[in-house]
Coordinates of C-alpha atoms in Angstrom, one line a residue:
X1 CA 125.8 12.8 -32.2
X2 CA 122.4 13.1 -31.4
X3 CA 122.3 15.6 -28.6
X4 CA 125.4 17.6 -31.0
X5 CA 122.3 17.5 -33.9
X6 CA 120.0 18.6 -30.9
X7 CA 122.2 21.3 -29.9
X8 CA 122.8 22.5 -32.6
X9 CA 119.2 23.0 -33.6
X10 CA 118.3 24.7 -30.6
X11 CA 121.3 27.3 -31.4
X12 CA 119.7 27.4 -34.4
X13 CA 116.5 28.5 -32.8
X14 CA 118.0 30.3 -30.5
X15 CA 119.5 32.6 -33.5
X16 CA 116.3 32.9 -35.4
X17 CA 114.5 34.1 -32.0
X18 CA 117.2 36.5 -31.4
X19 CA 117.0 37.9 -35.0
X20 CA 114.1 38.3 -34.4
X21 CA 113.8 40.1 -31.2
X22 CA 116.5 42.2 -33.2
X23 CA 113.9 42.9 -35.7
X24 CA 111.1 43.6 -33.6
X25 CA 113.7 46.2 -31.5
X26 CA 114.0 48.1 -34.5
X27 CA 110.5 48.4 -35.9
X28 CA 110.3 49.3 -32.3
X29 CA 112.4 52.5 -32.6
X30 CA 111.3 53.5 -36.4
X31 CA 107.6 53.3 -34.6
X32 CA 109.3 55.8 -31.6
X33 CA 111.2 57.8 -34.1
X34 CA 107.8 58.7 -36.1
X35 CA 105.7 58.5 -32.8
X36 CA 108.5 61.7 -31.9
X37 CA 107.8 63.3 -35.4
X38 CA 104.1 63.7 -34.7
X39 CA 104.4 64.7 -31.0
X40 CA 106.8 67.4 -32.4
X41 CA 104.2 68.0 -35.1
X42 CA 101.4 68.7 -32.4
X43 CA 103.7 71.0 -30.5
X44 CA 104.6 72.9 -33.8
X45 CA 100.3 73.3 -34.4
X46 CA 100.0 73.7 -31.3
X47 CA 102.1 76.9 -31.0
X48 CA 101.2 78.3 -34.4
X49 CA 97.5 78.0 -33.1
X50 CA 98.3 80.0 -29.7
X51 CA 99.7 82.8 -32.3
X52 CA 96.9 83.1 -34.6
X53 CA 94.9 83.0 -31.3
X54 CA 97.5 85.8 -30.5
X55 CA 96.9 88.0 -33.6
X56 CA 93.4 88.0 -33.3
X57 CA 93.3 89.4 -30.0
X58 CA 96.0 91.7 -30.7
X59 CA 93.9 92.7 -33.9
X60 CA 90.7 93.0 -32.1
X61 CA 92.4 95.3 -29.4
X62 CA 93.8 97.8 -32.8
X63 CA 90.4 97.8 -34.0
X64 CA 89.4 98.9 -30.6
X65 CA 92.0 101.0 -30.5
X66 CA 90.7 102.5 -33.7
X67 CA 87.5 103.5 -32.8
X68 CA 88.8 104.9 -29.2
X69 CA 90.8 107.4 -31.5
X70 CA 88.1 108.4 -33.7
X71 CA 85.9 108.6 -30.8
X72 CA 88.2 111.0 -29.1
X73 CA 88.6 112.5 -32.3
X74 CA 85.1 113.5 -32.8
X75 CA 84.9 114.6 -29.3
X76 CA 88.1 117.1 -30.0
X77 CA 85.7 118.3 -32.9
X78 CA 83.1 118.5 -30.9
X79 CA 84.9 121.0 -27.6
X80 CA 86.1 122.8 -30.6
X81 CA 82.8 123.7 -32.1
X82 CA 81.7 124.5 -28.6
X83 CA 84.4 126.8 -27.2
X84 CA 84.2 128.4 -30.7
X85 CA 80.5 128.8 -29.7
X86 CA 81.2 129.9 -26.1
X87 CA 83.7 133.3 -27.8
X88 CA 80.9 134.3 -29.9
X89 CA 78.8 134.7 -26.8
X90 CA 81.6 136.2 -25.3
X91 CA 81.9 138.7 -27.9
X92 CA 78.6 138.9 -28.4
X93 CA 78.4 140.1 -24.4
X94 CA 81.6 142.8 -24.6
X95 CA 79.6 144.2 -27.4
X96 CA 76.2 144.4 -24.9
X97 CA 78.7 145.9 -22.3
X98 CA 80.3 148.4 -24.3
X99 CA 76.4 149.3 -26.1
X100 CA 75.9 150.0 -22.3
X101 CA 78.4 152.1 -21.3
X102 CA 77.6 153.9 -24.4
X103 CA 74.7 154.3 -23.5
X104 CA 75.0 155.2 -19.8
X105 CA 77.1 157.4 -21.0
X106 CA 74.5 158.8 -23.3
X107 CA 72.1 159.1 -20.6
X108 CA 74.6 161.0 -18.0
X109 CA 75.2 163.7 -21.1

C-alpha cells in the first residue's frame, strides 16, 4: 500500500512536470510566433527604407536631369542668337560685295 501511495505520487509528479513542460512548450511558440512577427516587421522597414532610399536618388537624378535640360536649353538660345548674328554679317558682307561691284563697275565706265 505504501509503495501504491508512493507510486502514485510520483505519477502525480510526473503529471504536474509534464503539464508543465507542456506549458513552458507553448509560451515557447507564442514567444517564436511574435519573435517571427518582428523579424517580418524588420524586413517590411527594411524594404520600405531601400525605396525611400530609392526615390531620393531617383529624384535627385530628375532634378539633375532638370537642370541638364535647361542648360541645353539656354545653350539652344544661345547658337540661335549667334547664327542669327553670323547672317547679319553675312548680309552685311553681300551688301559690301555688291557696293563693290557697283562700284568697279563705276570705275570701268
Amino acid at each position: 500500500a505504501l509503495l501504491a501511495a508512493a507510486l502514485a505520487r510520483e505519477a502525480a509528479l510526473l503529471r504536474a512536470a509534464l503539464l508543465e513542460a507542456a506549458l513552458l512548450v507553448a509560451a515557447l511558440a507564442r514567444e517564436a510566433a511574435l519573435l517571427r512577427v518582428v523579424l517580418l516587421k524588420a524586413a517590411l522597414f527594411a524594404a520600405l527604407l531601400r525605396v525611400a532610399l530609392l526615390a531620393a536618388a531617383l529624384a535627385r537624378e530628375a532634378a539633375l536631369l532638370r537642370a541638364a535640360l535647361l542648360e541645353a536649353a539656354l545653350l539652344v538660345a544661345a547658337l540661335a542668337r549667334e547664327a542669327a548674328l553670323l547672317r547679319v554679317v553675312l548680309l552685311k558682307a553681300a551688301l559690301f560685295a555688291a557696293l563693290l561691284r557697283v562700284a568697279l563697275l563705276a570705275a570701268a565706265l
